[in-house]
Amino acid sequence: MNLRRQLLLVSLLTLMLPWAGCEFIRETEIALRSGQEQMLAGTAKAIAGSMLQYRDKFPVRDSSYSVGDQLYIHQLDSRPEIDGYFDDWTLPTASLRSLRGSDGLIRFAVASYAQATYLYVEVLDRDVIYATPQSLLVDGASQYADRVTLVSNSPSKFSEAFTFAAEAPGRIVCYRQSPFGFEPQATITAFWQDIPGGYRVEARIPSGQLGPHLGLVIQNTADPLQAGTRSSSFSGRTPGLAMSKIAELDQVAEELVGPDMRLILTDADGWRVAAAGELGSGGGEPSGTGFARRIYDLLVEQGKEAAFAEPDPQGREQQPYVSAALEGRERGTWFRSVDTGTAIVAVAAPISDGVEVIGTVVLQRGTDAILSQRNEGLSRLINVTLITTLVVAAALLGYATWL
């Protein structure tokens, strides 16, 4: 083999330099992420152990109701206007739960703010039938109308139905039907708004009027003389226990959460009963050049999109790692944003007394330490490796060409 071919072969071997650099970056990423996950797992396990002293605060599972029979009551940050619009609810549209109606989807949400419960329902209905005095009663009416009914039940007392039916768009009167009779409720504010292809109902119900079990029933008819179809959020005769954040557990979570960390507590079915902390306190655009970042994106393992780390908008955490914890197995995972490069390590640990799981601790942390492009040393490694490879390869190829 002549000298020119030998130099060409040597120049090709310089390609080992970027490969070695890539492997170093990849292994560093894995090691940092693994270290973060182990640290979080230890913290989550310790928090789960401490939660046993608050066992009486966690909801007790009632096997007579399925999870699908339960509603989640969100918490609002401000008071919405009762006008039939959802845009002033401080919730994402993904928090709206769906039911199948006879004319299309029914979307709704239940929330609380201050001393009141709020209801929003959006119904697709091709033929809106307004109420008349003969159709106001929920049961036993001589005629029928489209209506929204919020069913409230207390196992130790009785069931009540709060009915919202409109004689015309605008402010409407809510009627309560109970074993003691049927009467209008002046303290409940409600609004009916017609929209193309259906209608919306928004209502404010003062605290103390609803029982712990809540469900929604939508009556849709196209003829005042026919009952029409009934869509319900629960499958049995009465709805399941409505779930929401628990103030005592929320306060405990606030005391335990650290910076750039999110702590979520769930019950045994995954319903979110407490949440505290925020991720991304050190947010902003990733450091390093755009070229180095693109190289980094090609090198590291792609995690799930960071949006999947967000708390479930409908209140029930069902991510695979949380489901594993509900089954008694500690599990971890990680997420990474394609747009910003933000990385989130997440772990879930069961809250268990050794006999049964009463809930889970979900701990998430976002950290720049596991992002190589935010580490100036690793960014320089990418640049130096590529520059060295190009310079050496060009020099050897040039020298071989000169010979």
mmCIF file of C-alpha atoms in Angstrom:
data_model
loop_
_atom_site.group_PDB
_atom_site.id
_atom_site.type_symbol
_atom_site.label_atom_id
_atom_site.label_comp_id
_atom_site.label_asym_id
_atom_site.label_seq_id
_atom_site.Cartn_x
_atom_site.Cartn_y
_atom_site.Cartn_z
ATOM 1 C CA MET A 1 0.000 0.000 0.000
ATOM 2 C CA ASN A 2 1.518 3.307 -1.037
ATOM 3 C CA LEU A 3 1.790 6.328 1.242
ATOM 4 C CA ARG A 4 -1.169 8.155 -0.337
ATOM 5 C CA ARG A 5 -3.539 5.300 0.455
ATOM 6 C CA GLN A 6 -2.136 5.007 3.957
ATOM 7 C CA LEU A 7 -2.795 8.691 4.627
ATOM 8 C CA LEU A 8 -6.303 8.362 3.204
ATOM 9 C CA LEU A 9 -6.973 5.453 5.549
ATOM 10 C CA VAL A 10 -5.640 7.404 8.530
ATOM 11 C CA SER A 11 -7.843 10.359 7.621
ATOM 12 C CA LEU A 12 -10.882 8.084 7.616
ATOM 13 C CA LEU A 13 -9.964 6.878 11.099
ATOM 14 C CA THR A 14 -10.376 10.440 12.366
ATOM 15 C CA LEU A 15 -14.102 9.840 12.051
ATOM 16 C CA MET A 16 -13.697 7.938 15.323
ATOM 17 C CA LEU A 17 -13.287 11.280 17.085
ATOM 18 C CA PRO A 18 -16.879 12.527 16.587
ATOM 19 C CA TRP A 19 -18.190 9.025 17.307
ATOM 20 C CA ALA A 20 -16.358 8.988 20.636
ATOM 21 C CA GLY A 21 -17.646 12.466 21.412
ATOM 22 C CA CYS A 22 -21.202 11.404 20.592
ATOM 23 C CA GLU A 23 -20.945 8.363 22.835
ATOM 24 C CA PHE A 24 -19.597 10.505 25.658
ATOM 25 C CA ILE A 25 -22.494 12.951 25.339
ATOM 26 C CA ARG A 26 -25.044 10.141 25.188
ATOM 27 C CA GLU A 27 -23.613 8.324 28.212
ATOM 28 C CA THR A 28 -23.374 11.579 30.186
ATOM 29 C CA GLU A 29 -27.019 12.320 29.441
ATOM 30 C CA ILE A 30 -28.062 8.836 30.609
ATOM 31 C CA ALA A 31 -25.941 9.038 33.772
ATOM 32 C CA LEU A 32 -27.262 12.471 34.775
ATOM 33 C CA ARG A 33 -30.848 11.450 34.109
ATOM 34 C CA SER A 34 -30.439 8.198 36.029
ATOM 35 C CA GLY A 35 -28.961 10.058 38.980
ATOM 36 C CA GLN A 36 -31.843 12.515 39.008
ATOM 37 C CA GLU A 37 -34.376 9.692 38.800
ATOM 38 C CA GLN A 38 -32.801 7.805 41.704
ATOM 39 C CA MET A 39 -32.729 10.954 43.836
ATOM 40 C CA LEU A 40 -36.382 11.720 43.055
ATOM 41 C CA ALA A 41 -37.368 8.102 43.699
ATOM 42 C CA GLY A 42 -35.853 8.261 47.176
ATOM 43 C CA THR A 43 -37.635 11.537 47.914
ATOM 44 C CA ALA A 44 -40.962 10.236 46.574
ATOM 45 C CA LYS A 45 -40.665 7.090 48.655
ATOM 46 C CA ALA A 46 -40.001 9.131 51.803
ATOM 47 C CA ILE A 47 -42.990 11.401 51.097
ATOM 48 C CA ALA A 48 -45.194 8.358 50.446
ATOM 49 C CA GLY A 49 -44.226 6.962 53.834
ATOM 50 C CA SER A 50 -45.028 10.232 55.567
ATOM 51 C CA MET A 51 -48.450 10.379 53.873
ATOM 52 C CA LEU A 52 -49.658 7.381 55.884
ATOM 53 C CA GLN A 53 -50.185 9.694 58.868
ATOM 54 C CA TYR A 54 -52.818 11.491 56.752
ATOM 55 C CA ARG A 55 -54.537 8.285 55.747
ATOM 56 C CA ASP A 56 -57.910 9.469 57.029
ATOM 57 C CA LYS A 57 -57.772 12.426 54.623
ATOM 58 C CA PHE A 58 -57.618 10.245 51.513
ATOM 59 C CA PRO A 59 -60.976 9.268 49.949
ATOM 60 C CA VAL A 60 -62.112 5.718 50.633
ATOM 61 C CA ARG A 61 -62.824 3.738 47.486
ATOM 62 C CA ASP A 62 -66.470 2.734 47.113
ATOM 63 C CA SER A 63 -66.688 -0.454 45.046
ATOM 64 C CA SER A 64 -70.400 0.104 44.390
ATOM 65 C CA TYR A 65 -69.508 2.880 41.930
ATOM 66 C CA SER A 66 -67.177 2.746 38.941
ATOM 67 C CA VAL A 67 -64.577 5.436 38.318
ATOM 68 C CA GLY A 68 -66.592 6.536 35.294
ATOM 69 C CA ASP A 69 -69.525 7.391 37.572
ATOM 70 C CA GLN A 70 -67.490 10.074 39.322
ATOM 71 C CA LEU A 71 -67.074 13.748 38.432
ATOM 72 C CA TYR A 72 -64.042 15.894 39.180
ATOM 73 C CA ILE A 73 -64.549 19.359 40.642
ATOM 74 C CA HIS A 74 -61.791 21.668 39.408
ATOM 75 C CA GLN A 75 -60.579 24.724 41.282
ATOM 76 C CA LEU A 76 -60.844 28.108 39.577
ATOM 77 C CA ASP A 77 -58.460 31.002 40.134
ATOM 78 C CA SER A 78 -61.119 33.671 39.619
ATOM 79 C CA ARG A 79 -64.880 33.994 39.560
ATOM 80 C CA PRO A 80 -66.407 33.512 36.087
ATOM 81 C CA GLU A 81 -69.315 35.527 34.791
ATOM 82 C CA ILE A 82 -72.510 33.512 34.345
ATOM 83 C CA ASP A 83 -73.030 34.283 30.658
ATOM 84 C CA GLY A 84 -72.758 30.948 28.851
ATOM 85 C CA TYR A 85 -69.089 31.351 27.895
ATOM 86 C CA PHE A 86 -66.191 29.155 28.979
ATOM 87 C CA ASP A 87 -63.382 31.579 28.127
ATOM 88 C CA ASP A 88 -63.342 33.191 31.585
ATOM 89 C CA TRP A 89 -62.969 29.842 33.340
ATOM 90 C CA THR A 90 -59.321 29.495 34.328
ATOM 91 C CA LEU A 91 -59.206 25.991 32.884
ATOM 92 C CA PRO A 92 -57.946 24.604 29.562
ATOM 93 C CA THR A 93 -60.586 23.380 27.127
ATOM 94 C CA ALA A 94 -59.086 19.900 27.557
ATOM 95 C CA SER A 95 -60.592 19.867 31.051
ATOM 96 C CA LEU A 96 -64.062 19.571 29.513
ATOM 97 C CA ARG A 97 -65.355 16.034 29.889
ATOM 98 C CA SER A 98 -67.344 14.491 27.038
ATOM 99 C CA LEU A 99 -70.535 12.476 26.837
ATOM 100 C CA ARG A 100 -72.135 10.979 23.776
ATOM 101 C CA GLY A 101 -75.411 12.723 22.987
ATOM 102 C CA SER A 102 -78.079 11.864 20.442
ATOM 103 C CA ASP A 103 -76.995 14.752 18.177
ATOM 104 C CA GLY A 104 -73.278 14.784 18.966
ATOM 105 C CA LEU A 105 -70.867 15.337 21.809
ATOM 106 C CA ILE A 106 -71.851 16.879 25.114
ATOM 107 C CA ARG A 107 -68.996 18.665 26.875
ATOM 108 C CA PHE A 108 -69.092 19.814 30.477
ATOM 109 C CA ALA A 109 -67.063 20.819 33.499
ATOM 110 C CA VAL A 110 -67.730 21.315 37.206
ATOM 111 C CA ALA A 111 -65.580 23.674 39.245
ATOM 112 C CA SER A 112 -65.489 25.559 42.515
ATOM 113 C CA TYR A 113 -64.462 29.047 43.534
ATOM 114 C CA ALA A 114 -64.893 30.710 46.915
ATOM 115 C CA GLN A 115 -68.203 29.488 48.361
ATOM 116 C CA ALA A 116 -69.856 28.232 45.180
ATOM 117 C CA THR A 117 -69.892 25.402 42.658
ATOM 118 C CA TYR A 118 -69.943 26.251 38.950
ATOM 119 C CA LEU A 119 -71.387 24.198 36.111
ATOM 120 C CA TYR A 120 -70.730 24.565 32.381
ATOM 121 C CA VAL A 121 -72.442 22.368 29.775
ATOM 122 C CA GLU A 122 -72.228 22.570 25.990
ATOM 123 C CA VAL A 123 -74.741 20.434 24.070
ATOM 124 C CA LEU A 124 -74.994 19.689 20.371
ATOM 125 C CA ASP A 125 -78.710 19.661 19.590
ATOM 126 C CA ARG A 126 -80.220 20.007 16.128
ATOM 127 C CA ASP A 127 -83.696 20.910 17.428
ATOM 128 C CA VAL A 128 -83.786 22.856 20.663
ATOM 129 C CA ILE A 129 -87.141 22.445 22.410
ATOM 130 C CA TYR A 130 -87.808 25.142 25.002
ATOM 131 C CA ALA A 131 -89.628 24.499 28.231
ATOM 132 C CA THR A 132 -93.254 25.288 28.959
ATOM 133 C CA PRO A 133 -95.140 25.153 32.276
ATOM 134 C CA GLN A 134 -96.237 21.631 31.291
ATOM 135 C CA SER A 135 -92.647 20.416 30.797
ATOM 136 C CA LEU A 136 -90.777 21.870 33.771
ATOM 137 C CA LEU A 137 -91.092 18.797 35.986
ATOM 138 C CA VAL A 138 -88.274 16.262 35.639
ATOM 139 C CA ASP A 139 -90.624 13.330 36.222
ATOM 140 C CA GLY A 140 -94.355 13.222 35.620
ATOM 141 C CA ALA A 141 -94.607 16.152 33.203
ATOM 142 C CA SER A 142 -97.244 16.067 30.472
ATOM 143 C CA GLN A 143 -94.796 17.483 27.927
ATOM 144 C CA TYR A 144 -91.057 17.391 27.399
ATOM 145 C CA ALA A 145 -88.235 19.850 26.721
ATOM 146 C CA ASP A 146 -84.467 19.906 26.373
ATOM 147 C CA ARG A 147 -82.914 20.222 29.788
ATOM 148 C CA VAL A 148 -79.748 19.863 31.823
ATOM 149 C CA THR A 149 -80.099 18.213 35.232
ATOM 150 C CA LEU A 150 -77.463 18.137 37.945
ATOM 151 C CA VAL A 151 -78.181 15.155 40.188
ATOM 152 C CA SER A 152 -77.064 15.527 43.787
ATOM 153 C CA ASN A 153 -77.100 12.602 46.168
ATOM 154 C CA SER A 154 -76.132 12.055 49.760
ATOM 155 C CA PRO A 155 -76.119 8.387 50.796
ATOM 156 C CA SER A 156 -77.222 9.284 54.311
ATOM 157 C CA LYS A 157 -80.061 11.527 53.100
ATOM 158 C CA PHE A 158 -81.831 11.647 49.737
ATOM 159 C CA SER A 159 -81.398 12.457 46.054
ATOM 160 C CA GLU A 160 -82.144 15.849 44.523
ATOM 161 C CA ALA A 161 -82.261 17.072 40.919
ATOM 162 C CA PHE A 162 -81.389 20.626 39.921
ATOM 163 C CA THR A 163 -82.984 21.248 36.534
ATOM 164 C CA PHE A 164 -82.012 23.889 33.993
ATOM 165 C CA ALA A 165 -84.536 24.300 31.163
ATOM 166 C CA ALA A 166 -85.099 27.485 29.200
ATOM 167 C CA GLU A 167 -88.314 29.077 28.066
ATOM 168 C CA ALA A 168 -86.075 31.404 26.015
ATOM 169 C CA PRO A 169 -82.332 32.180 25.774
ATOM 170 C CA GLY A 170 -80.842 34.286 28.562
ATOM 171 C CA ARG A 171 -81.224 34.129 32.331
ATOM 172 C CA ILE A 172 -83.158 31.066 33.423
ATOM 173 C CA VAL A 173 -84.658 29.778 36.654
ATOM 174 C CA CYS A 174 -83.276 26.607 38.207
ATOM 175 C CA TYR A 175 -85.791 24.210 39.767
ATOM 176 C CA ARG A 176 -84.978 21.727 42.490
ATOM 177 C CA GLN A 177 -86.894 18.467 42.724
ATOM 178 C CA SER A 178 -86.610 16.463 45.939
ATOM 179 C CA PRO A 179 -88.823 14.116 47.986
ATOM 180 C CA PHE A 180 -90.301 17.265 49.531
ATOM 181 C CA GLY A 181 -91.465 18.808 46.271
ATOM 182 C CA PHE A 182 -90.543 20.860 43.230
ATOM 183 C CA GLU A 183 -89.614 24.512 43.632
ATOM 184 C CA PRO A 184 -87.571 27.294 42.007
ATOM 185 C CA GLN A 185 -84.168 28.195 43.464
ATOM 186 C CA ALA A 186 -83.659 31.943 43.655
ATOM 187 C CA THR A 187 -80.111 31.587 45.006
ATOM 188 C CA ILE A 188 -78.890 29.714 41.903
ATOM 189 C CA THR A 189 -77.809 31.858 38.963
ATOM 190 C CA ALA A 190 -78.047 30.265 35.508
ATOM 191 C CA PHE A 191 -77.771 31.333 31.886
ATOM 192 C CA TRP A 192 -78.898 29.563 28.695
ATOM 193 C CA GLN A 193 -77.184 30.559 25.466
ATOM 194 C CA ASP A 194 -78.186 29.290 22.044
ATOM 195 C CA ILE A 195 -75.299 28.522 19.694
ATOM 196 C CA PRO A 196 -75.228 27.167 16.129
ATOM 197 C CA GLY A 197 -76.200 23.496 16.375
ATOM 198 C CA GLY A 198 -77.025 23.495 20.075
ATOM 199 C CA TYR A 199 -76.878 25.436 23.323
ATOM 200 C CA ARG A 200 -74.780 26.158 26.405
ATOM 201 C CA VAL A 201 -75.754 26.311 30.062
ATOM 202 C CA GLU A 202 -73.689 27.954 32.794
ATOM 203 C CA ALA A 203 -74.706 28.082 36.438
ATOM 204 C CA ARG A 204 -73.498 29.130 39.877
ATOM 205 C CA ILE A 205 -74.729 27.110 42.870
ATOM 206 C CA PRO A 206 -73.954 28.412 46.384
ATOM 207 C CA SER A 207 -72.185 26.024 48.724
ATOM 208 C CA GLY A 208 -74.260 23.867 51.019
ATOM 209 C CA GLN A 209 -76.899 22.978 48.429
ATOM 210 C CA LEU A 210 -75.155 19.992 46.825
ATOM 211 C CA GLY A 211 -74.424 16.576 48.238
ATOM 212 C CA PRO A 212 -71.078 14.745 47.908
ATOM 213 C CA HIS A 213 -72.299 12.600 45.003
ATOM 214 C CA LEU A 214 -72.821 14.500 41.742
ATOM 215 C CA GLY A 215 -73.837 13.497 38.242
ATOM 216 C CA LEU A 216 -75.092 15.102 35.057
ATOM 217 C CA VAL A 217 -78.107 14.115 32.950
ATOM 218 C CA ILE A 218 -78.955 15.674 29.573
ATOM 219 C CA GLN A 219 -82.452 15.256 28.155
ATOM 220 C CA ASN A 220 -82.694 15.759 24.383
ATOM 221 C CA THR A 221 -86.006 15.689 22.584
ATOM 222 C CA ALA A 222 -87.121 16.841 19.151
ATOM 223 C CA ASP A 223 -90.831 16.744 20.015
ATOM 224 C CA PRO A 224 -92.577 18.167 23.115
ATOM 225 C CA LEU A 225 -94.781 15.053 23.179
ATOM 226 C CA GLN A 226 -91.885 12.576 23.222
ATOM 227 C CA ALA A 227 -89.413 11.986 26.039
ATOM 228 C CA GLY A 228 -86.432 11.804 23.679
ATOM 229 C CA THR A 229 -83.041 10.460 24.733
ATOM 230 C CA ARG A 230 -81.199 10.660 28.019
ATOM 231 C CA SER A 231 -77.404 11.022 28.307
ATOM 232 C CA SER A 232 -75.912 10.517 31.746
ATOM 233 C CA SER A 233 -72.466 10.826 33.307
ATOM 234 C CA PHE A 234 -73.158 7.796 35.503
ATOM 235 C CA SER A 235 -74.369 4.299 34.708
ATOM 236 C CA GLY A 236 -76.286 3.382 37.870
ATOM 237 C CA ARG A 237 -79.295 4.872 39.596
ATOM 238 C CA THR A 238 -77.182 7.397 41.499
ATOM 239 C CA PRO A 239 -73.858 9.090 40.717
ATOM 240 C CA GLY A 240 -70.556 8.366 42.377
ATOM 241 C CA LEU A 241 -68.625 10.520 44.832
ATOM 242 C CA ALA A 242 -67.432 13.778 43.254
ATOM 243 C CA MET A 243 -63.672 14.190 43.556
ATOM 244 C CA SER A 244 -61.620 17.351 44.063
ATOM 245 C CA LYS A 245 -58.505 18.639 45.756
ATOM 246 C CA ILE A 246 -58.454 18.197 49.529
ATOM 247 C CA ALA A 247 -57.389 21.342 51.364
ATOM 248 C CA GLU A 248 -55.434 19.581 54.124
ATOM 249 C CA LEU A 249 -53.448 17.454 51.659
ATOM 250 C CA ASP A 250 -52.894 20.460 49.408
ATOM 251 C CA GLN A 251 -51.329 22.324 52.320
ATOM 252 C CA VAL A 252 -49.065 19.373 53.152
ATOM 253 C CA ALA A 253 -47.930 19.203 49.515
ATOM 254 C CA GLU A 254 -47.102 22.929 49.540
ATOM 255 C CA GLU A 255 -44.870 22.402 52.573
ATOM 256 C CA LEU A 256 -43.009 19.450 51.035
ATOM 257 C CA VAL A 257 -42.408 20.590 47.459
ATOM 258 C CA GLY A 258 -39.026 22.077 46.485
ATOM 259 C CA PRO A 259 -37.951 24.601 43.835
ATOM 260 C CA ASP A 260 -38.353 23.601 40.182
ATOM 261 C CA MET A 261 -40.398 20.632 41.379
ATOM 262 C CA ARG A 262 -44.016 19.513 41.112
ATOM 263 C CA LEU A 263 -45.692 17.261 43.673
ATOM 264 C CA ILE A 264 -49.012 15.550 42.970
ATOM 265 C CA LEU A 265 -50.969 13.320 45.329
ATOM 266 C CA THR A 266 -53.672 10.990 44.034
ATOM 267 C CA ASP A 267 -56.168 8.667 45.623
ATOM 268 C CA ALA A 268 -56.332 4.933 44.925
ATOM 269 C CA ASP A 269 -58.072 5.515 41.580
ATOM 270 C CA GLY A 270 -55.689 8.206 40.336
ATOM 271 C CA TRP A 271 -57.909 11.216 41.122
ATOM 272 C CA ARG A 272 -55.748 14.247 41.912
ATOM 273 C CA VAL A 273 -56.351 15.260 45.533
ATOM 274 C CA ALA A 274 -53.396 17.655 45.920
ATOM 275 C CA ALA A 275 -50.868 19.443 43.721
ATOM 276 C CA ALA A 276 -48.114 21.937 44.474
ATOM 277 C CA GLY A 277 -45.069 23.471 42.834
ATOM 278 C CA GLU A 278 -44.166 24.557 39.338
ATOM 279 C CA LEU A 279 -41.606 23.361 36.828
ATOM 280 C CA GLY A 280 -39.361 25.584 34.739
ATOM 281 C CA SER A 281 -38.313 28.130 37.348
ATOM 282 C CA GLY A 282 -35.052 28.382 35.482
ATOM 283 C CA GLY A 283 -36.847 28.585 32.151
ATOM 284 C CA GLY A 284 -35.831 30.379 29.052
ATOM 285 C CA GLU A 285 -34.173 29.410 25.810
ATOM 286 C CA PRO A 286 -31.470 26.770 26.010
ATOM 287 C CA SER A 287 -27.953 28.113 25.964
ATOM 288 C CA GLY A 288 -25.458 27.187 23.295
ATOM 289 C CA THR A 289 -25.469 27.797 19.586
ATOM 290 C CA GLY A 290 -28.301 26.623 17.419
ATOM 291 C CA PHE A 291 -25.902 24.322 15.559
ATOM 292 C CA ALA A 292 -24.731 22.657 18.777
ATOM 293 C CA ARG A 293 -28.297 22.222 19.893
ATOM 294 C CA ARG A 294 -29.306 20.570 16.615
ATOM 295 C CA ILE A 295 -26.376 18.167 16.910
ATOM 296 C CA TYR A 296 -27.392 17.439 20.495
ATOM 297 C CA ASP A 297 -30.985 16.726 19.475
ATOM 298 C CA LEU A 298 -29.722 14.096 17.038
ATOM 299 C CA LEU A 299 -27.514 12.433 19.640
ATOM 300 C CA VAL A 300 -29.595 12.006 22.767
ATOM 301 C CA GLU A 301 -32.448 9.604 23.322
ATOM 302 C CA GLN A 302 -35.790 11.240 22.569
ATOM 303 C CA GLY A 303 -38.107 11.187 25.584
ATOM 304 C CA LYS A 304 -41.857 11.726 25.572
ATOM 305 C CA GLU A 305 -43.012 15.271 24.848
ATOM 306 C CA ALA A 306 -42.857 17.402 28.006
ATOM 307 C CA ALA A 307 -46.552 18.279 27.659
ATOM 308 C CA PHE A 308 -47.366 14.718 28.764
ATOM 309 C CA ALA A 309 -45.828 15.489 32.159
ATOM 310 C CA GLU A 310 -48.552 18.057 32.873
ATOM 311 C CA PRO A 311 -51.290 17.125 35.353
ATOM 312 C CA ASP A 312 -54.223 15.498 33.610
ATOM 313 C CA PRO A 313 -56.652 18.294 32.669
ATOM 314 C CA GLN A 314 -59.663 16.168 33.661
ATOM 315 C CA GLY A 315 -58.333 15.452 37.136
ATOM 316 C CA ARG A 316 -57.418 11.763 36.925
ATOM 317 C CA GLU A 317 -53.754 10.820 36.481
ATOM 318 C CA GLN A 318 -53.550 7.845 34.122
ATOM 319 C CA GLN A 319 -49.986 7.971 32.794
ATOM 320 C CA PRO A 320 -48.336 4.522 32.689
ATOM 321 C CA TYR A 321 -45.845 5.305 35.450
ATOM 322 C CA VAL A 322 -48.666 6.510 37.724
ATOM 323 C CA SER A 323 -50.774 3.436 36.909
ATOM 324 C CA ALA A 324 -47.828 1.247 37.923
ATOM 325 C CA ALA A 325 -47.631 3.018 41.288
ATOM 326 C CA LEU A 326 -51.378 2.504 41.806
ATOM 327 C CA GLU A 327 -50.664 -1.200 41.394
ATOM 328 C CA GLY A 328 -47.975 -0.996 44.088
ATOM 329 C CA ARG A 329 -44.878 -0.674 41.876
ATOM 330 C CA GLU A 330 -42.558 2.332 41.979
ATOM 331 C CA ARG A 331 -41.904 3.598 38.463
ATOM 332 C CA GLY A 332 -39.986 6.434 36.809
ATOM 333 C CA THR A 333 -39.910 8.038 33.378
ATOM 334 C CA TRP A 334 -38.723 11.212 31.690
ATOM 335 C CA PHE A 335 -40.008 13.801 29.267
ATOM 336 C CA ARG A 336 -38.262 16.214 26.931
ATOM 337 C CA SER A 337 -39.642 19.138 24.943
ATOM 338 C CA VAL A 338 -38.751 19.080 21.258
ATOM 339 C CA ASP A 339 -39.168 22.852 21.010
ATOM 340 C CA THR A 340 -37.210 24.059 24.043
ATOM 341 C CA GLY A 341 -35.156 21.013 25.028
ATOM 342 C CA THR A 342 -36.584 21.198 28.552
ATOM 343 C CA ALA A 343 -36.184 17.865 30.325
ATOM 344 C CA ILE A 344 -38.408 16.564 33.121
ATOM 345 C CA VAL A 345 -37.705 13.531 35.265
ATOM 346 C CA ALA A 346 -40.791 12.013 36.913
ATOM 347 C CA VAL A 347 -41.316 9.221 39.432
ATOM 348 C CA ALA A 348 -44.426 7.778 41.067
ATOM 349 C CA ALA A 349 -44.424 5.895 44.364
ATOM 350 C CA PRO A 350 -47.355 4.066 45.981
ATOM 351 C CA ILE A 351 -48.750 5.205 49.325
ATOM 352 C CA SER A 352 -49.236 1.819 50.912
ATOM 353 C CA ASP A 353 -49.465 0.330 54.376
ATOM 354 C CA GLY A 354 -48.313 -3.034 53.060
ATOM 355 C CA VAL A 355 -51.861 -4.279 52.625
ATOM 356 C CA GLU A 356 -53.504 -1.815 50.256
ATOM 357 C CA VAL A 357 -52.562 1.189 48.156
ATOM 358 C CA ILE A 358 -54.468 4.287 49.269
ATOM 359 C CA GLY A 359 -52.878 6.642 46.746
ATOM 360 C CA THR A 360 -49.686 7.698 44.994
ATOM 361 C CA VAL A 361 -47.000 10.354 45.222
ATOM 362 C CA VAL A 362 -46.029 11.788 41.832
ATOM 363 C CA LEU A 363 -42.838 13.824 41.903
ATOM 364 C CA GLN A 364 -41.491 15.687 38.879
ATOM 365 C CA ARG A 365 -38.402 17.808 38.468
ATOM 366 C CA GLY A 366 -37.128 19.873 35.581
ATOM 367 C CA THR A 367 -33.382 20.416 35.574
ATOM 368 C CA ASP A 368 -30.858 21.971 33.229
ATOM 369 C CA ALA A 369 -28.253 19.529 34.530
ATOM 370 C CA ILE A 370 -29.552 16.791 32.259
ATOM 371 C CA LEU A 371 -29.463 18.985 29.149
ATOM 372 C CA SER A 372 -26.048 18.827 27.513
ATOM 373 C CA GLN A 373 -26.620 21.818 25.312
ATOM 374 C CA ARG A 374 -27.067 23.956 28.405
ATOM 375 C CA ASN A 375 -23.705 22.830 29.687
ATOM 376 C CA GLU A 376 -21.038 24.989 28.093
ATOM 377 C CA GLY A 377 -18.398 22.303 28.493
ATOM 378 C CA LEU A 378 -20.382 19.754 26.487
ATOM 379 C CA SER A 379 -21.278 22.343 23.888
ATOM 380 C CA ARG A 380 -17.580 23.093 23.465
ATOM 381 C CA LEU A 381 -16.909 19.367 23.178
ATOM 382 C CA ILE A 382 -19.265 19.136 20.209
ATOM 383 C CA ASN A 383 -17.637 22.114 18.514
ATOM 384 C CA VAL A 384 -14.034 21.083 19.239
ATOM 385 C CA THR A 385 -14.641 17.509 18.117
ATOM 386 C CA LEU A 386 -16.143 18.552 14.813
ATOM 387 C CA ILE A 387 -13.529 21.231 14.153
ATOM 388 C CA THR A 388 -10.651 18.873 15.012
ATOM 389 C CA THR A 389 -12.051 16.167 12.775
ATOM 390 C CA LEU A 390 -12.437 18.536 9.834
ATOM 391 C CA VAL A 391 -8.979 20.070 10.288
ATOM 392 C CA VAL A 392 -7.180 16.724 10.599
ATOM 393 C CA ALA A 393 -9.099 15.154 7.740
ATOM 394 C CA ALA A 394 -8.474 18.177 5.481
ATOM 395 C CA ALA A 395 -4.773 18.264 6.334
ATOM 396 C CA LEU A 396 -4.232 14.573 5.674
ATOM 397 C CA LEU A 397 -6.290 14.594 2.502
ATOM 398 C CA GLY A 398 -4.466 17.676 1.276
ATOM 399 C CA TYR A 399 -1.095 16.138 2.037
ATOM 400 C CA ALA A 400 -2.098 12.880 0.320
ATOM 401 C CA THR A 401 -3.231 14.824 -2.732
ATOM 402 C CA TRP A 402 0.068 16.760 -2.804
ATOM 403 C CA LEU A 403 2.135 13.580 -2.835
#
